[in-house]
Amino acid sequence: MKKYLMFGATALFFCGISLSAQAGITFIPKTLNIKATQGNIITRTLTLQSDSPIQKIEVIKLDLTRGDGAIVLPSEVISSKILPLPEPTPGNLQQVLITIDLTKINQSGEFNGNLLIRSTDGNSEIPLVLEIKDGLFLPLIILVLGVLLGVGLSVYRAEGKDRDQLVVQIGRLRTRMRADAELTNSFKIKMEGNLAIADTQLDDKRWTEANIVIGNAQLLWQKWLQYRQDWLAQATYLDTLKTSSKQQGLPETIPYGQAVFAAIADLENQAADFKTPQRLHDELVKLREQVEQYQQGRAFLTQIVDLLQQLPDTEKELWKKKNAQLD
């Protein structure tokens, strides 16, 4: 019985020594709290102090995990070096240089982990908290992009917005014009001409001038819509006048015929310039009257020719020359 008691007491004695030695190691600081920036290399000094001489120190690096668990920094970013101490230094004091290399790290956030310290006194863990901030390059890029975006928005508000609104108006007008298959050539040509000028002015950044020209095209479109059926009626009347003038024998080779047909062509091209279809109709009526006057004059000349046939031969030649001069 005494033998067992002696053995137990001895075991407890040695365990007490071991626990006392392990419990006697202290670390300065107790936790490594490090704040760093991406791309930098950070060093910290860890001091170990024990009640007994410290021998065979080994630092084992472990991975660091970000708080959300999404990213892990490998232990390779951590290195350690035992620092030699000047003489005389007690054997129970030792320093370790901890280096963290972030030159290849582009993650940011707070990372947590431990350093495992092994020595003759046992094993100990030192908490390591590493807070990494984004490098200067990324905030600078964000700042520059923000400035450029602000400048771009300012330029757009000053110029781009007005231009876009004008471009939309031009597009709408052209779409409506294409959709109306009965739009007469006079309106179509004049509106397309205005829109082409507006396109050129937009390219030259002349917003005010372009807006005026687009407004002119819109007025033409509104005038067309307001009197659409009447404009179509006058276009039909004009085509009929042109056809009937030819059918009634008005020659295009004599000056009178050339003047009439030129006037018809001018009215066809300038129809969109008239304020109302009625004013265009009034001009067409005048042209029809001129054609009718020609027909009346032509009939009168025919009667004269018939009367000439009844004259003596000596007088016929004289009147034929006068008749030729009238033609």
Short mmCIF file of C-alpha atoms in Angstrom, two decimals:
data_model
loop_
_atom_site.label_atom_id
_atom_site.label_comp_id
_atom_site.label_asym_id
_atom_site.label_seq_id
_atom_site.Cartn_x
_atom_site.Cartn_y
_atom_site.Cartn_z
CA MET A 1 0.00 0.00 0.00
CA LYS A 2 2.77 2.40 0.90
CA LYS A 3 4.43 1.51 -2.42
CA TYR A 4 1.39 2.65 -4.41
CA LEU A 5 1.08 5.84 -2.42
CA MET A 6 4.71 6.69 -3.08
CA PHE A 7 4.25 6.07 -6.83
CA GLY A 8 1.17 8.30 -6.96
CA ALA A 9 2.83 11.10 -5.11
CA THR A 10 5.84 10.96 -7.42
CA ALA A 11 3.61 11.09 -10.53
CA LEU A 12 1.68 14.05 -9.19
CA PHE A 13 4.94 15.81 -8.39
CA PHE A 14 6.29 15.49 -11.97
CA CYS A 15 2.92 16.44 -13.52
CA GLY A 16 2.88 19.49 -11.33
CA ILE A 17 6.35 20.44 -12.56
CA SER A 18 5.25 20.01 -16.21
CA LEU A 19 2.04 21.98 -15.74
CA SER A 20 3.89 24.66 -13.88
CA ALA A 21 6.44 24.98 -16.68
CA GLN A 22 3.79 25.13 -19.41
CA ALA A 23 1.67 27.53 -17.48
CA GLY A 24 4.71 29.69 -16.86
CA ILE A 25 5.14 30.78 -20.56
CA THR A 26 3.76 34.22 -21.31
CA PHE A 27 3.54 36.03 -24.66
CA ILE A 28 3.86 39.71 -25.34
CA PRO A 29 1.50 40.62 -26.89
CA LYS A 30 -1.01 37.96 -25.95
CA THR A 31 -2.84 38.45 -29.27
CA LEU A 32 -1.36 39.62 -32.55
CA ASN A 33 -3.76 42.30 -33.87
CA ILE A 34 -2.44 43.47 -37.20
CA LYS A 35 -3.89 46.06 -39.57
CA ALA A 36 -2.44 46.06 -43.06
CA THR A 37 -3.02 47.16 -46.62
CA GLN A 38 -2.99 44.99 -49.72
CA GLY A 39 0.44 44.74 -51.33
CA ASN A 40 2.42 45.45 -48.16
CA ILE A 41 4.78 43.33 -46.02
CA ILE A 42 4.17 43.59 -42.27
CA THR A 43 6.46 42.49 -39.45
CA ARG A 44 5.68 42.08 -35.76
CA THR A 45 7.87 40.94 -32.85
CA LEU A 46 6.51 38.30 -30.49
CA THR A 47 8.24 38.03 -27.11
CA LEU A 48 8.21 34.74 -25.14
CA GLN A 49 8.96 34.66 -21.43
CA SER A 50 9.03 31.63 -19.15
CA ASP A 51 9.96 30.66 -15.62
CA SER A 52 12.57 28.31 -17.06
CA PRO A 53 14.98 28.48 -20.01
CA ILE A 54 13.19 28.28 -23.41
CA GLN A 55 14.76 25.89 -25.89
CA LYS A 56 13.95 24.48 -29.33
CA ILE A 57 11.33 27.03 -30.36
CA GLU A 58 9.25 26.15 -33.45
CA VAL A 59 6.53 28.34 -34.94
CA ILE A 60 3.86 26.47 -36.90
CA LYS A 61 1.80 28.70 -39.24
CA LEU A 62 -1.87 27.95 -39.83
CA ASP A 63 -4.31 29.21 -42.46
CA LEU A 64 -6.27 32.38 -41.76
CA THR A 65 -10.01 32.44 -42.45
CA ARG A 66 -12.10 35.51 -43.18
CA GLY A 67 -15.03 36.20 -40.86
CA ASP A 68 -17.65 35.12 -43.41
CA GLY A 69 -15.73 31.91 -44.13
CA ALA A 70 -15.68 32.63 -47.87
CA ILE A 71 -11.92 33.21 -48.23
CA VAL A 72 -8.90 31.53 -46.64
CA LEU A 73 -5.41 33.00 -46.67
CA PRO A 74 -2.84 30.22 -46.98
CA SER A 75 -0.25 29.83 -44.26
CA GLU A 76 2.49 30.55 -46.85
CA VAL A 77 1.90 34.27 -46.39
CA ILE A 78 3.28 33.94 -42.84
CA SER A 79 6.95 33.39 -42.01
CA SER A 80 8.88 33.46 -38.75
CA LYS A 81 12.44 33.96 -37.57
CA ILE A 82 14.01 33.47 -34.15
CA LEU A 83 15.82 36.66 -33.23
CA PRO A 84 19.21 36.45 -31.52
CA LEU A 85 19.32 38.37 -28.26
CA PRO A 86 22.31 40.34 -27.01
CA GLU A 87 24.35 39.06 -24.13
CA PRO A 88 23.72 38.85 -21.24
CA THR A 89 20.07 37.86 -21.69
CA PRO A 90 18.29 35.39 -19.45
CA GLY A 91 17.63 32.06 -21.12
CA ASN A 92 14.00 32.29 -20.20
CA LEU A 93 13.45 35.21 -22.65
CA GLN A 94 13.13 34.82 -26.43
CA GLN A 95 11.84 36.88 -29.37
CA VAL A 96 10.30 35.72 -32.67
CA LEU A 97 9.93 37.93 -35.77
CA ILE A 98 6.59 37.30 -37.51
CA THR A 99 6.37 38.45 -41.16
CA ILE A 100 3.17 38.57 -43.24
CA ASP A 101 3.59 39.04 -47.00
CA LEU A 102 0.53 40.56 -48.70
CA THR A 103 2.19 41.47 -51.99
CA LYS A 104 0.19 38.81 -53.84
CA ILE A 105 -3.03 39.14 -51.88
CA ASN A 106 -5.96 41.01 -53.40
CA GLN A 107 -8.59 40.08 -50.82
CA SER A 108 -9.70 42.34 -48.01
CA GLY A 109 -11.51 41.90 -44.71
CA GLU A 110 -10.78 40.55 -41.24
CA PHE A 111 -9.01 37.19 -41.08
CA ASN A 112 -8.62 35.10 -37.94
CA GLY A 113 -6.31 32.24 -37.05
CA ASN A 114 -3.61 31.05 -34.66
CA LEU A 115 0.13 30.60 -34.45
CA LEU A 116 1.21 27.36 -32.79
CA ILE A 117 4.37 27.79 -30.70
CA ARG A 118 6.26 24.62 -29.81
CA SER A 119 9.12 24.58 -27.29
CA THR A 120 10.58 22.43 -24.56
CA ASP A 121 7.94 23.92 -22.28
CA GLY A 122 5.07 22.56 -24.39
CA ASN A 123 2.66 23.88 -27.04
CA SER A 124 0.88 27.21 -26.99
CA GLU A 125 -1.46 29.03 -29.41
CA ILE A 126 -1.30 32.74 -30.09
CA PRO A 127 -4.46 34.27 -31.63
CA LEU A 128 -3.76 36.18 -34.85
CA VAL A 129 -6.25 38.79 -36.12
CA LEU A 130 -5.33 40.28 -39.49
CA GLU A 131 -7.40 43.16 -40.89
CA ILE A 132 -6.60 43.81 -44.56
CA LYS A 133 -7.74 47.00 -46.26
CA ASP A 134 -7.96 47.57 -49.99
CA GLY A 135 -4.84 49.06 -51.48
CA LEU A 136 -4.65 52.65 -52.66
CA PHE A 137 -4.88 51.58 -56.31
CA LEU A 138 -8.45 50.29 -56.15
CA PRO A 139 -9.92 53.30 -54.29
CA LEU A 140 -8.04 55.54 -56.71
CA ILE A 141 -9.56 53.74 -59.68
CA ILE A 142 -13.02 54.00 -58.10
CA LEU A 143 -12.43 57.70 -57.47
CA VAL A 144 -11.28 58.32 -61.05
CA LEU A 145 -14.21 56.34 -62.44
CA GLY A 146 -16.56 58.32 -60.24
CA VAL A 147 -15.10 61.60 -61.49
CA LEU A 148 -15.28 60.45 -65.11
CA LEU A 149 -18.84 59.29 -64.61
CA GLY A 150 -19.75 62.64 -63.08
CA VAL A 151 -18.11 64.51 -65.94
CA GLY A 152 -19.82 62.23 -68.44
CA LEU A 153 -23.20 62.85 -66.85
CA SER A 154 -22.57 66.59 -66.86
CA VAL A 155 -21.62 66.52 -70.54
CA TYR A 156 -24.63 64.36 -71.32
CA ARG A 157 -26.96 66.73 -69.50
CA ALA A 158 -25.40 69.69 -71.29
CA GLU A 159 -25.32 68.17 -74.78
CA GLY A 160 -26.23 64.51 -75.02
CA LYS A 161 -29.71 64.82 -73.54
CA ASP A 162 -30.74 67.54 -75.99
CA ARG A 163 -29.25 65.60 -78.89
CA ASP A 164 -31.01 62.39 -77.92
CA GLN A 165 -34.36 64.17 -77.72
CA LEU A 166 -33.86 65.65 -81.20
CA VAL A 167 -32.79 62.28 -82.61
CA VAL A 168 -35.96 60.71 -81.18
CA GLN A 169 -38.11 63.41 -82.83
CA ILE A 170 -36.42 62.81 -86.20
CA GLY A 171 -36.92 59.07 -85.89
CA ARG A 172 -40.61 59.45 -85.06
CA LEU A 173 -41.25 61.72 -88.03
CA ARG A 174 -39.52 59.38 -90.45
CA THR A 175 -41.46 56.42 -89.08
CA ARG A 176 -44.78 58.22 -89.54
CA MET A 177 -43.84 59.28 -93.05
CA ARG A 178 -42.99 55.72 -94.08
CA ALA A 179 -46.24 54.47 -92.61
CA ASP A 180 -48.32 56.84 -94.79
CA ALA A 181 -48.21 55.37 -98.29
CA GLU A 182 -50.34 58.23 -99.71
CA LEU A 183 -48.03 61.04 -98.59
CA THR A 184 -47.56 63.21 -101.68
CA ASN A 185 -44.11 63.81 -103.13
CA SER A 186 -44.15 67.51 -102.33
CA PHE A 187 -44.63 66.93 -98.59
CA LYS A 188 -42.30 63.94 -98.57
CA ILE A 189 -39.44 65.74 -100.34
CA LYS A 190 -39.68 68.90 -98.21
CA MET A 191 -39.90 67.00 -94.92
CA GLU A 192 -36.99 64.71 -95.86
CA GLY A 193 -34.99 67.78 -96.83
CA ASN A 194 -35.59 69.38 -93.43
CA LEU A 195 -34.68 66.19 -91.59
CA ALA A 196 -31.49 65.76 -93.63
CA ILE A 197 -30.46 69.31 -92.70
CA ALA A 198 -31.25 68.52 -89.06
CA ASP A 199 -29.01 65.42 -89.21
CA THR A 200 -26.13 67.56 -90.44
CA GLN A 201 -26.69 70.17 -87.75
CA LEU A 202 -26.74 67.48 -85.08
CA ASP A 203 -23.39 66.20 -86.33
CA ASP A 204 -22.06 69.77 -85.97
CA LYS A 205 -23.58 70.04 -82.45
CA ARG A 206 -25.80 72.93 -83.53
CA TRP A 207 -28.73 71.94 -81.34
CA THR A 208 -30.71 75.18 -81.65
CA GLU A 209 -30.62 75.25 -85.45
CA ALA A 210 -31.49 71.56 -85.62
CA ASN A 211 -34.47 72.10 -83.31
CA ILE A 212 -35.80 74.86 -85.58
CA VAL A 213 -35.50 72.73 -88.73
CA ILE A 214 -37.16 69.76 -87.03
CA GLY A 215 -39.95 72.11 -85.95
CA ASN A 216 -40.46 73.09 -89.60
CA ALA A 217 -40.75 69.43 -90.57
CA GLN A 218 -43.27 68.87 -87.78
CA LEU A 219 -45.37 71.82 -89.00
CA LEU A 220 -45.44 70.30 -92.49
CA TRP A 221 -46.56 66.98 -91.05
CA GLN A 222 -49.30 68.64 -89.01
CA LYS A 223 -50.50 70.56 -92.08
CA TRP A 224 -50.61 67.31 -94.03
CA LEU A 225 -52.62 65.55 -91.33
CA GLN A 226 -55.01 68.47 -90.88
CA TYR A 227 -56.04 68.60 -94.57
CA ARG A 228 -54.97 65.13 -95.67
CA GLN A 229 -58.02 64.28 -97.79
CA ASP A 230 -58.05 67.74 -99.40
CA TRP A 231 -54.34 67.49 -100.28
CA LEU A 232 -55.00 64.12 -101.88
CA ALA A 233 -57.91 65.59 -103.83
CA GLN A 234 -55.72 68.41 -105.18
CA ALA A 235 -53.00 65.90 -106.12
CA THR A 236 -55.60 63.96 -108.13
CA TYR A 237 -56.86 67.21 -109.70
CA LEU A 238 -53.30 68.15 -110.67
CA ASP A 239 -52.66 64.76 -112.33
CA THR A 240 -55.96 65.07 -114.21
CA LEU A 241 -55.05 68.56 -115.40
CA LYS A 242 -51.70 67.35 -116.68
CA THR A 243 -53.23 64.40 -118.51
CA SER A 244 -56.19 66.30 -119.97
CA SER A 245 -53.94 69.09 -121.21
CA LYS A 246 -51.98 66.58 -123.26
CA GLN A 247 -55.11 64.79 -124.43
CA GLN A 248 -56.67 68.07 -125.55
CA GLY A 249 -53.73 68.68 -127.81
CA LEU A 250 -51.76 71.32 -125.90
CA PRO A 251 -48.29 70.96 -127.48
CA GLU A 252 -45.25 70.93 -125.20
CA THR A 253 -43.12 72.28 -128.03
CA ILE A 254 -44.66 75.74 -128.37
CA PRO A 255 -43.85 78.47 -125.80
CA TYR A 256 -47.43 78.62 -124.51
CA GLY A 257 -47.54 74.86 -123.87
CA GLN A 258 -44.11 74.90 -122.28
CA ALA A 259 -45.21 77.64 -119.88
CA VAL A 260 -48.38 75.76 -118.89
CA PHE A 261 -46.66 72.44 -118.26
CA ALA A 262 -43.84 74.16 -116.34
CA ALA A 263 -46.45 75.84 -114.13
CA ILE A 264 -48.12 72.46 -113.51
CA ALA A 265 -44.75 70.95 -112.50
CA ASP A 266 -44.03 73.88 -110.18
CA LEU A 267 -47.38 73.49 -108.44
CA GLU A 268 -46.75 69.77 -108.03
CA ASN A 269 -43.39 70.44 -106.36
CA GLN A 270 -44.55 73.43 -104.30
CA ALA A 271 -47.89 72.02 -103.10
CA ALA A 272 -46.57 71.70 -99.52
CA ASP A 273 -45.71 75.42 -99.49
CA PHE A 274 -49.36 76.47 -99.75
CA LYS A 275 -51.04 77.27 -96.47
CA THR A 276 -54.21 75.37 -97.34
CA PRO A 277 -55.35 73.01 -100.12
CA GLN A 278 -57.84 75.67 -101.24
CA ARG A 279 -55.05 78.05 -102.21
CA LEU A 280 -53.43 75.31 -104.26
CA HIS A 281 -56.79 74.61 -105.88
CA ASP A 282 -57.16 78.29 -106.85
CA GLU A 283 -53.84 78.15 -108.71
CA LEU A 284 -54.83 74.93 -110.46
CA VAL A 285 -58.08 76.51 -111.59
CA LYS A 286 -56.11 79.38 -113.14
CA LEU A 287 -54.00 76.88 -115.07
CA ARG A 288 -57.09 75.04 -116.28
CA GLU A 289 -58.50 78.33 -117.49
CA GLN A 290 -55.30 78.93 -119.43
CA VAL A 291 -55.60 75.50 -121.05
CA GLU A 292 -59.24 76.22 -121.90
CA GLN A 293 -58.28 79.59 -123.36
CA TYR A 294 -55.79 77.80 -125.57
CA GLN A 295 -58.49 75.39 -126.70
CA GLN A 296 -60.86 78.27 -127.43
CA GLY A 297 -58.17 80.09 -129.37
CA ARG A 298 -57.29 76.91 -131.21
CA ALA A 299 -60.96 76.39 -132.18
CA PHE A 300 -61.19 79.97 -133.33
CA LEU A 301 -58.12 79.49 -135.52
CA THR A 302 -59.67 76.35 -136.96
CA GLN A 303 -62.73 78.34 -137.93
CA ILE A 304 -60.50 80.91 -139.59
CA VAL A 305 -58.75 78.18 -141.56
CA ASP A 306 -62.12 76.87 -142.72
CA LEU A 307 -63.10 80.36 -143.83
CA LEU A 308 -59.80 80.72 -145.66
CA GLN A 309 -60.69 77.77 -147.76
CA GLN A 310 -63.55 79.78 -149.12
CA LEU A 311 -61.37 82.78 -150.15
CA PRO A 312 -59.96 83.31 -153.62
CA ASP A 313 -56.51 81.83 -154.16
CA THR A 314 -54.89 85.27 -154.26
CA GLU A 315 -56.03 86.02 -150.66
CA LYS A 316 -55.46 82.49 -149.24
CA GLU A 317 -51.69 82.76 -149.26
CA LEU A 318 -51.78 86.03 -147.35
CA TRP A 319 -54.03 84.66 -144.57
CA LYS A 320 -52.06 81.40 -144.30
CA LYS A 321 -48.91 83.37 -143.49
CA LYS A 322 -50.78 85.30 -140.78
CA ASN A 323 -52.21 82.04 -139.39
CA ALA A 324 -48.73 80.49 -139.24
CA GLN A 325 -47.52 83.47 -137.26
CA LEU A 326 -50.29 82.91 -134.67
CA ASP A 327 -49.15 79.29 -134.16
#
